[in-house]
Coordinates of C-alpha atoms and ligand atoms in Angstrom, one line a residue:
X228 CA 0.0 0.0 0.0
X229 CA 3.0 2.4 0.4
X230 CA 4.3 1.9 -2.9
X231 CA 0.4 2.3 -4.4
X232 CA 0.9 5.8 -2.2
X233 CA 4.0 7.1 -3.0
X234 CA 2.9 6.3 -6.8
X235 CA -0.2 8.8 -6.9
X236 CA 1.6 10.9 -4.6
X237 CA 4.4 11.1 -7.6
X238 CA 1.2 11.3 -10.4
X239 CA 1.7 7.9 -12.1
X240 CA -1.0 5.5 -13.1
X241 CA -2.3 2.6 -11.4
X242 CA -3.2 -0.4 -13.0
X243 CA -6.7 -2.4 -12.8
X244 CA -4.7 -5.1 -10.6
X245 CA -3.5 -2.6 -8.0
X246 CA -6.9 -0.4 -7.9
X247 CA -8.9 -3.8 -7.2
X248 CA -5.8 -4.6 -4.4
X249 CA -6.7 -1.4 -2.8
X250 CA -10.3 -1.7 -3.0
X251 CA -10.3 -5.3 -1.5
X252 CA -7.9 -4.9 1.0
X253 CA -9.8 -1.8 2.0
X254 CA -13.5 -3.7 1.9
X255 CA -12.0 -6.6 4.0
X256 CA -10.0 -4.5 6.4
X257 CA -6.3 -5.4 5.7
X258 CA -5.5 -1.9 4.5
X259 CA -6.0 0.3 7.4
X260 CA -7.7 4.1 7.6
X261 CA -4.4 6.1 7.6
X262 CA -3.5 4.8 4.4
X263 CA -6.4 4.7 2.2
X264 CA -6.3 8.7 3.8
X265 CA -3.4 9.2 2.4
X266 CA -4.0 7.8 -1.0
X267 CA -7.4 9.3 -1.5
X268 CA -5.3 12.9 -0.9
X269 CA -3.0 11.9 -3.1
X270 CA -5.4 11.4 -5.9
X271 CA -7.4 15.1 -4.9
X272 CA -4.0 16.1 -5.6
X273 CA -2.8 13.8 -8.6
X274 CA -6.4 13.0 -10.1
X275 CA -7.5 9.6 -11.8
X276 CA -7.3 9.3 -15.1
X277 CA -10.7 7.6 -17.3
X278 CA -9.5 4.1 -17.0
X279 CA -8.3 4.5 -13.0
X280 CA -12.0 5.8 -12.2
X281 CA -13.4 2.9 -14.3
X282 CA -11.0 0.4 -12.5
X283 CA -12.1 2.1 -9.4
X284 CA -15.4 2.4 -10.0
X285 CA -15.7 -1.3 -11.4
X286 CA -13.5 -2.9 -8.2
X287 CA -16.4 -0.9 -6.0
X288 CA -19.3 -2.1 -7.4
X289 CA -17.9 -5.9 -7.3
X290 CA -16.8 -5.3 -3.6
X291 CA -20.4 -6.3 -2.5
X292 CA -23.8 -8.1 -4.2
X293 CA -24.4 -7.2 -7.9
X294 CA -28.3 -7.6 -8.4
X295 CA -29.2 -9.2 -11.4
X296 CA -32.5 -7.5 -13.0
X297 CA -32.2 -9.6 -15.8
X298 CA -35.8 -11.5 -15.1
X299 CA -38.1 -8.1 -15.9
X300 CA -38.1 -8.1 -19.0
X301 CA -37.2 -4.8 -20.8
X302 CA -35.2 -1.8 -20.7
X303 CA -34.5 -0.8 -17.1
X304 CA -33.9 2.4 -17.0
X305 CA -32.8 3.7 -13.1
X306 CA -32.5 7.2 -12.4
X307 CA -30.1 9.6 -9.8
X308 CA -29.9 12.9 -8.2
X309 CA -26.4 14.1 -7.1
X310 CA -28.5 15.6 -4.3
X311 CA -30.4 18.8 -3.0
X312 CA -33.2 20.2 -0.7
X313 CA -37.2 19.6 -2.1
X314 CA -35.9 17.6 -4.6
X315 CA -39.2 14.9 -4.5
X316 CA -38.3 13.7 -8.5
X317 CA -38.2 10.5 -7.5
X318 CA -41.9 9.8 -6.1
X319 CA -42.8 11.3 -9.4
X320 CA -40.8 10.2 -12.0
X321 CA -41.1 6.5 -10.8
X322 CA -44.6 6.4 -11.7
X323 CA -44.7 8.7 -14.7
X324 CA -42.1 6.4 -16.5
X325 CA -43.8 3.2 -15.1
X326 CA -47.7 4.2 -16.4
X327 CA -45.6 4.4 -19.9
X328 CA -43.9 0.5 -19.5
X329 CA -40.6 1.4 -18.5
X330 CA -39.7 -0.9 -15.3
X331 CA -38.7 0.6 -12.5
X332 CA -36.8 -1.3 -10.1
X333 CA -35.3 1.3 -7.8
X334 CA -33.0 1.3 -4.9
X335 CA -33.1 4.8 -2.7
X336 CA -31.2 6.1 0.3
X337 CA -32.2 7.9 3.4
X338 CA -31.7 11.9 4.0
X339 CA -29.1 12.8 6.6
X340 CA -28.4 16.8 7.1
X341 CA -29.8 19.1 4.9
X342 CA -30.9 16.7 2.2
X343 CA -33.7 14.8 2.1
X344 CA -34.1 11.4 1.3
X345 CA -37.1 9.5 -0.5
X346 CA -37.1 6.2 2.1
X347 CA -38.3 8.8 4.8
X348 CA -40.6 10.5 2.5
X349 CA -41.9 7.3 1.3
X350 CA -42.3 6.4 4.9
X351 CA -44.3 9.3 6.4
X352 CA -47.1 7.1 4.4
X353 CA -48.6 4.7 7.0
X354 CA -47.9 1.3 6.5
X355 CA -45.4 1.6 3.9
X356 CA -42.5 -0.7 3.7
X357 CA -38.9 -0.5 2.1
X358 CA -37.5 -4.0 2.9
X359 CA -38.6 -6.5 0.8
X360 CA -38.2 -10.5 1.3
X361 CA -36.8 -13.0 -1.2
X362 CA -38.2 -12.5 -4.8
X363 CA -40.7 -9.9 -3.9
X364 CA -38.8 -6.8 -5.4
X365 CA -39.0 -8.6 -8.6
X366 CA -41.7 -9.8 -8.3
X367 CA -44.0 -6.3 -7.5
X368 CA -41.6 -4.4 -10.5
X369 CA -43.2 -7.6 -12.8
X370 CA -46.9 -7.1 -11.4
X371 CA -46.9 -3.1 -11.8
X372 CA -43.5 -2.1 -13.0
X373 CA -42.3 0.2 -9.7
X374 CA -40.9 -1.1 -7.2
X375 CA -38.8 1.4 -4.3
X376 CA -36.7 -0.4 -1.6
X377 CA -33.8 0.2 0.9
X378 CA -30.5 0.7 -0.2
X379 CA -29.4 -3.3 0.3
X380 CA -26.4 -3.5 2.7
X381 CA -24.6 -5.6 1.2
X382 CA -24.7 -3.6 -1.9
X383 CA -21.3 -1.8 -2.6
X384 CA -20.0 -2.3 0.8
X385 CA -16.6 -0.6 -0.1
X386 CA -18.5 2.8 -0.7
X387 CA -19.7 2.8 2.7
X388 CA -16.1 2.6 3.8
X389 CA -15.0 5.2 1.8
X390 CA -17.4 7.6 1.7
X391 CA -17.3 7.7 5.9
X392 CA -13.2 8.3 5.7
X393 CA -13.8 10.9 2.5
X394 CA -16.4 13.2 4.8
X395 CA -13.9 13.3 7.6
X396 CA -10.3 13.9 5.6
X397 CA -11.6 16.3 3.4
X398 CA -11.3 14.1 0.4
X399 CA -15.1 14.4 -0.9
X400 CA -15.1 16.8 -3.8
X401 CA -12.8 14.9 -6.4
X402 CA -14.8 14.7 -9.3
X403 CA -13.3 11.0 -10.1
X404 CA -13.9 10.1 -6.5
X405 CA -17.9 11.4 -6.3
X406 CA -18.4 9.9 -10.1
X407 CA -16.6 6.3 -9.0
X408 CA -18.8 6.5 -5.6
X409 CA -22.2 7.3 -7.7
X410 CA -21.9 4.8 -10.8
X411 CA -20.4 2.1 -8.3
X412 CA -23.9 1.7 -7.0
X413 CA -26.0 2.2 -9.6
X414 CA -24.1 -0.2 -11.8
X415 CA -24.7 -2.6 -8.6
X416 CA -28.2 -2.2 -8.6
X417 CA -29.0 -3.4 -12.3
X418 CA -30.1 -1.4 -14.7
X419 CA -29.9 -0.9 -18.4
X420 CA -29.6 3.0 -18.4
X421 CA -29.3 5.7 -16.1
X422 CA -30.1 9.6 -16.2
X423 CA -28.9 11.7 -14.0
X424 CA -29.6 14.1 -12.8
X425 CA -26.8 16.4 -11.5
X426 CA -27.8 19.2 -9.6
X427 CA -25.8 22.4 -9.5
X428 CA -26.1 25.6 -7.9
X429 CA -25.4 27.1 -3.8
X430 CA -27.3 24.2 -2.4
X431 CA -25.9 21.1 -4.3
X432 CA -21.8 19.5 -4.5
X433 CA -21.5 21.3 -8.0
X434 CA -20.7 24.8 -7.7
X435 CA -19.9 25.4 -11.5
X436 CA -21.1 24.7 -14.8
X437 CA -17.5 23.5 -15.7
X438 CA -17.4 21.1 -13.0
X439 CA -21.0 19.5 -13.6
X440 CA -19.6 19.0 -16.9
X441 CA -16.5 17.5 -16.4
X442 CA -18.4 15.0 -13.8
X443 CA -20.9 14.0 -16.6
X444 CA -18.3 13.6 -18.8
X445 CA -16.3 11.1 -16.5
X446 CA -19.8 9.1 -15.5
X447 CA -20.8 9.1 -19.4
X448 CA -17.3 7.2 -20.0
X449 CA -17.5 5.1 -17.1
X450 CA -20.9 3.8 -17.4
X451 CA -20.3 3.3 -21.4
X452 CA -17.1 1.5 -20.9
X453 CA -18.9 -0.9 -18.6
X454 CA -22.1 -1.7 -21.3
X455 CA -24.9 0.7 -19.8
X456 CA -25.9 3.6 -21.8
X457 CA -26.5 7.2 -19.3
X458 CA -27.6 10.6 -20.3
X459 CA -26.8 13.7 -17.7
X460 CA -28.9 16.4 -17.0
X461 CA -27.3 19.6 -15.0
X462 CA -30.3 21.1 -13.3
X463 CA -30.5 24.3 -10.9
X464 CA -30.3 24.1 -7.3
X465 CA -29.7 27.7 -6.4
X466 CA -33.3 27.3 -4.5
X467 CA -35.2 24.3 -3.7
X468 CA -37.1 22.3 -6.2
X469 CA -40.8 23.0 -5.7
X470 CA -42.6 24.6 -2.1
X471 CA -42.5 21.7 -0.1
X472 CA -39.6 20.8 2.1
X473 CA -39.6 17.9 4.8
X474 CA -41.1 14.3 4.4
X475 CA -44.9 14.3 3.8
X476 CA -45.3 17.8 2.8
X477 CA -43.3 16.6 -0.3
X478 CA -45.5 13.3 -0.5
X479 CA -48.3 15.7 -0.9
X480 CA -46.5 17.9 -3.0
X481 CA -45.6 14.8 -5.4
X482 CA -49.0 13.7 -5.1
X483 CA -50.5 17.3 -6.9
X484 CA -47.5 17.0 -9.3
X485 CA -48.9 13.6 -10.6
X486 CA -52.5 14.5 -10.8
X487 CA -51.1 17.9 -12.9
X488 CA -51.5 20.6 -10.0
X489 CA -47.7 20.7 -9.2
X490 CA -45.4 23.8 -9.2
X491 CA -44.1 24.6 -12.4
X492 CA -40.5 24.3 -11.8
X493 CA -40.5 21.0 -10.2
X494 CA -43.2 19.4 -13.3
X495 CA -40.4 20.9 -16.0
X496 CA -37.8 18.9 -14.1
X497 CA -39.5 15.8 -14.1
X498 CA -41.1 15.6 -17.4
X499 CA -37.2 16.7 -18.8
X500 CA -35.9 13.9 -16.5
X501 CA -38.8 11.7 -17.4
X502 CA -38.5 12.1 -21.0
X503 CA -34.6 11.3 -21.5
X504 CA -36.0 7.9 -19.7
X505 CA -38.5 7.4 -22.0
X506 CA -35.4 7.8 -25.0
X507 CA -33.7 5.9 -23.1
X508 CA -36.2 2.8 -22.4
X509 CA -37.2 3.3 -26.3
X510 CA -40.7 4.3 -26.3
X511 CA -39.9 7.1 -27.6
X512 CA -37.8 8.7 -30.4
X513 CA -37.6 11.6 -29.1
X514 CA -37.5 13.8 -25.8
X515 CA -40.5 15.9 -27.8
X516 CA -42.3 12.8 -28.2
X517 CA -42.1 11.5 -25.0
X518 CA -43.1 15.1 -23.8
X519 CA -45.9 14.2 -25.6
X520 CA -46.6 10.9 -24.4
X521 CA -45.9 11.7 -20.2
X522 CA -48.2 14.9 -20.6
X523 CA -51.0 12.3 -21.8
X524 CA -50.7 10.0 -18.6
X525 CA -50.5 13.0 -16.5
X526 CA -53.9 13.9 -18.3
X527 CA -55.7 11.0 -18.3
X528 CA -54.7 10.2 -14.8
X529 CA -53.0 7.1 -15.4
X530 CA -49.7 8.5 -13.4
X531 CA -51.8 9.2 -10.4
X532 CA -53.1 5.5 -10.7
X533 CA -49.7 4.2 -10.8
X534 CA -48.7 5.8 -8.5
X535 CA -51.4 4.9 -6.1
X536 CA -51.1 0.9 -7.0
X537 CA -47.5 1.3 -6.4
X538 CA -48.2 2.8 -2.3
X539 CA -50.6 0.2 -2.0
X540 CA -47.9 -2.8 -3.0
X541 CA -45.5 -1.4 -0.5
X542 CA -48.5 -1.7 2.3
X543 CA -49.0 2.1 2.0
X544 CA -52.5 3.3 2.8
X545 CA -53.2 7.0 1.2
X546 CA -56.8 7.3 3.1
X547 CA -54.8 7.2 6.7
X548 CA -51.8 9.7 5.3
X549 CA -54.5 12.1 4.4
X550 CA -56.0 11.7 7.9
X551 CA -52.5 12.0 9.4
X552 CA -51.7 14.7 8.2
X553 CA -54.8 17.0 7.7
X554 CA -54.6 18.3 11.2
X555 CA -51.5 20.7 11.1
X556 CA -48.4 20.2 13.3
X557 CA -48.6 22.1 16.3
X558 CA -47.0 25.1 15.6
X559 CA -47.6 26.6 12.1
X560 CA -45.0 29.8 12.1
X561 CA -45.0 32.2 9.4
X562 CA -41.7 34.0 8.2
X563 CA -42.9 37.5 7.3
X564 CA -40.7 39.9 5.0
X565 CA -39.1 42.5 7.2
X566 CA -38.8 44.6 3.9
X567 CA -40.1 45.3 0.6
X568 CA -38.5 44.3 -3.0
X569 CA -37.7 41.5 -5.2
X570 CA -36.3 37.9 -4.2
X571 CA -33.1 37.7 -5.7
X572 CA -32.1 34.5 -3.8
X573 CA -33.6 31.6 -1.3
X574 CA -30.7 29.7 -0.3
X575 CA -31.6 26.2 -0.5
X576 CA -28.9 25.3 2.3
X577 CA -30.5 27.7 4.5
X578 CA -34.3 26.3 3.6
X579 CA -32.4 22.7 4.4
X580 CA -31.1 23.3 7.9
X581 CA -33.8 25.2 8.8
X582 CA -36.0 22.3 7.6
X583 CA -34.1 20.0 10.0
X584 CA -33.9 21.9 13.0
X585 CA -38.0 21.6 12.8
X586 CA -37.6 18.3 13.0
X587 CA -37.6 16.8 9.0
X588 CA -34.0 15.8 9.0
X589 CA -31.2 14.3 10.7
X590 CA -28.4 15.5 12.2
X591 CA -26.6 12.3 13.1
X592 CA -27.6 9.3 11.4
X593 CA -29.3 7.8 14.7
X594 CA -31.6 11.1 14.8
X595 CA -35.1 10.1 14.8
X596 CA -37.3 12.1 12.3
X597 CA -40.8 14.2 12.0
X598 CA -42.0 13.0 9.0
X599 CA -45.0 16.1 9.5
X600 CA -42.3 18.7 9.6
X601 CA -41.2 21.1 7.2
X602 CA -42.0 24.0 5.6
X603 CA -44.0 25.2 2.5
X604 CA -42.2 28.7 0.6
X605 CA -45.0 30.8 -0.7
X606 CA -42.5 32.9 -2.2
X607 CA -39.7 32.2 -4.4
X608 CA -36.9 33.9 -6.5
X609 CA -38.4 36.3 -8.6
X610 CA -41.4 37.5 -6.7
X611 CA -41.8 41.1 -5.3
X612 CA -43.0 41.1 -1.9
X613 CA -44.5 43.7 0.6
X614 CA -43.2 43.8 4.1
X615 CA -45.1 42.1 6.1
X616 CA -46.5 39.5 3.4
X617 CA -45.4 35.9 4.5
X618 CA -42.4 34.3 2.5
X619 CA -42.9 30.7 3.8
X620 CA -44.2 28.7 6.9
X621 CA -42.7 26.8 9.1
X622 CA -44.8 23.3 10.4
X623 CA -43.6 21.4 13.6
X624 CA -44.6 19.8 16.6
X625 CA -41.3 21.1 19.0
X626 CA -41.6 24.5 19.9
X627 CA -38.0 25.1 20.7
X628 CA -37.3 24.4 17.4
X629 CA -38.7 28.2 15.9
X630 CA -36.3 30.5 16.8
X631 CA -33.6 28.8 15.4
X632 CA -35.3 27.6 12.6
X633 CA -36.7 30.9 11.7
X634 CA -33.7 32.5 12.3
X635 CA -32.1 30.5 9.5
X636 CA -34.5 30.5 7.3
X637 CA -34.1 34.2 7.3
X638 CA -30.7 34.0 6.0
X639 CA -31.9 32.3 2.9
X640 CA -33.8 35.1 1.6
X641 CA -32.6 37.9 -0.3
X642 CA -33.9 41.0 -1.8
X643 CA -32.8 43.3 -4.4
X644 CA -34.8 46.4 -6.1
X645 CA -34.9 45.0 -9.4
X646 CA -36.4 42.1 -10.7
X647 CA -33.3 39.6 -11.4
X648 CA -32.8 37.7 -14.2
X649 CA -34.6 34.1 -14.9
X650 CA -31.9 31.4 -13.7
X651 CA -32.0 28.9 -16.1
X652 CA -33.8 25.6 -14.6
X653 CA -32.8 23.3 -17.0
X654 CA -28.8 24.3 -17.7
X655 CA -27.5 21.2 -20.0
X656 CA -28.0 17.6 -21.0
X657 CA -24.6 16.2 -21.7
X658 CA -25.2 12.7 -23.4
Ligands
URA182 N1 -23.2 11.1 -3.8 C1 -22.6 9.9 -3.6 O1 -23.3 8.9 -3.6 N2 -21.3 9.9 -3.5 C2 -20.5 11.0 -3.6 O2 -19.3 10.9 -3.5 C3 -21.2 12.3 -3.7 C4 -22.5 12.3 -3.8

């Protein structure tokens, strides 16, 4: 392991053979901490080349169970988000793509910090379940073609590893390092084809167009050289996606999204999302005439139906969630604008943390969570507001919470006296 070291450390390339030694003698525990530490500075420094973050990314995904989709039949096409705050694609797209015959056989993890993750949302519906037994995630995606479950621990055990030691030696943002750690596991869980969706902006791990880019380009190459086709999309994350944040405000918010009645920002980035699947999965030539096609089963209500036959199949019951949570949470705090003007910004980091401090996240991974809490913007980037009109509101069931929630959630508003520019929501598609 020194020599493998003192080799990145000097910029020379590794070979498949001693990437795979590192990998499994990291996974089983024969290569200690300090030294993987020191290698993964050494290639922040030094980079990986396109065939090292293949190697790397190919002796990750093999470090743990492969799962063999092979007995649905067609074109599997999975989908990822690099991560940000609101961002509720997933309860949508999975049945959009699904009412259109695309199987959907999808793996998903759980939100810890400011990000939110779909196994909690999915789980503020009562009675749902995530862990399946046997042959019976197979077996629902045959039956009705969506399927969600828990990210399978034994799936791409070597990530685990390495992601815990890159968050505490600083060794996170190397684009080969985040592009090896993403493909690694969706290579692991099956599918045919993947879009992703990478999210850039204040609020999300890309910071520049340059650098979404580059990390498309690496996962692209990747994912070709190993037989699975993948399109990237580089969305905006300079504010949160849609007006819901926390766990079953964003069920809900999914919910009007599916039956048509969604915010317009968050529809546009699933039926662009959606439709690169739908290329993908061939039904459709084109991303125009899959626009066509997922506006239709938006119409007729046939994504709403999946979407319900899905929730039911997991044990989900809609009628008690609506019950649930009809009554509001205790406290229902409004933020009110201490001046007049435009919106020029709403962090979405700020709209994240002050999210979790309600009670919707976790701040450790053992922190239990309020799947009622959260909070709904009523304003957004672009809109002029009076003082005193409300910007958002604030739902949870600690009081001891507000304060310091509200205080954040100040910070992510700002105001200017013009009207700014439109951001761009949809920035690239890199294929
Ligand atoms: N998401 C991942 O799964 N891994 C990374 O390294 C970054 C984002």
């Amino acid at each position: 392991m020194i020599d493998l070291i003192l080799k990145k450390k000097k910029g020379e390339t590794l070979s498949r053979e001693e990437i795979n030694s590192i990998i499994s003698g990291y996974t089983s525990g024969a290569i200690p901490d300090y030294q993987v530490a020191a290698w993964l500075m050494a290639v922040c420094f030094r980079g990986l080349n396109d065939d090292e973050t293949t190697y790397l990314t190919e002796a990750m995904m093999y470090s743990g169970e492969v799962i063999d989709l092979s007995a649905i039949p067609g074109i599997k096409v999975d989908k990822h988000s690099t991560g940000g705050v609101g961002d509720k694609t997933t309860l949508i797209l999975g049945p959009l793509v699904a009412a259109i015959g695309i199987p959907v056989a999808k793996m998903s993890g759980r939100g810890l910090g400011h990000t939110g993750g779909t196994l909690d949302k999915l789980e503020s519906i009562p009675g749902l379940q995530v862990v399946f037994e046997g042959h019976s995630f197979i077996d629902q995606v045959k039956k009705i073609g969506l399927a969600v479950c828990a990210q399978n621990e034994h799936l791409v055990p070597a990530d685990k590893k390495l992601y815990a030691l890159r968050d505490v030696t600083g060794t996170v943002d190397n684009i080969s390092l985040i592009a090896s750690s993403i493909m690694s596991k969706k290579l692991a869980s099956g599918a045919d084809a993947i879009v992703i969706d990478i999210k850039l902006g204040e609020g999300a791990f890309m910071k520049t167009l340059d650098d979404a880019e580059k990390l498309a380009s690496i996962m692209i190459n990747t994912a070709n050289k190993m037989g699975r086709k993948l399109i990237a999309v580089v969305t905006g994350m300079d504010q949160p996606l849609g007006n819901a944040v926390g766990n079953a405000l964003e069920v809900k918010e999914a919910m009007d999204t599916l039956q048509g009645k969604g915010p317009k920002d968050l529809t546009e980035v699933c039926l662009e999302l959606a439709s690169h699947m739908l290329v993908l999965g061939q039904k459709a030539a084109s991303t125009a005439e899959a626009r066509t096609m997922l506006q239709e089963v938006l119409d007729n209500g046939l994504a709403y139906q999946k979407f319900e036959k899905f929730i039911s199949a997991q044990g989900g019951n809609l009628d008690e969630f609506a019950n649930k949570y009809d009554k509001p949470t205790a406290f229902t705090v409004p933020l009110v604008a201490t001046q007049s003007g435009f919106i020029s910004e709403v962090f979405a980091l700020e709209v994240g943390r002050a999210s979790m401090f309600l009670g919707a996240g976790r701040e450790t991974k053992e922190s239990s969570i309020d799947y009622a809490a959260g909070i709904i913007l009523a304003k957004k980037r672009g809109d002029y507001v009076l003082k005193g009109d409300t910007l958002a509101y604030l739902h949870t069931n600690q009081k001891e919470s507000i304060n310091k929630a509200l205080e954040e959630l100040t910070k992510a508003y700002v105001f200017q006296e013009e009207k700014p520019e439109d951001s761009p929501l949809i920035l690239k598609t890199i294929v």
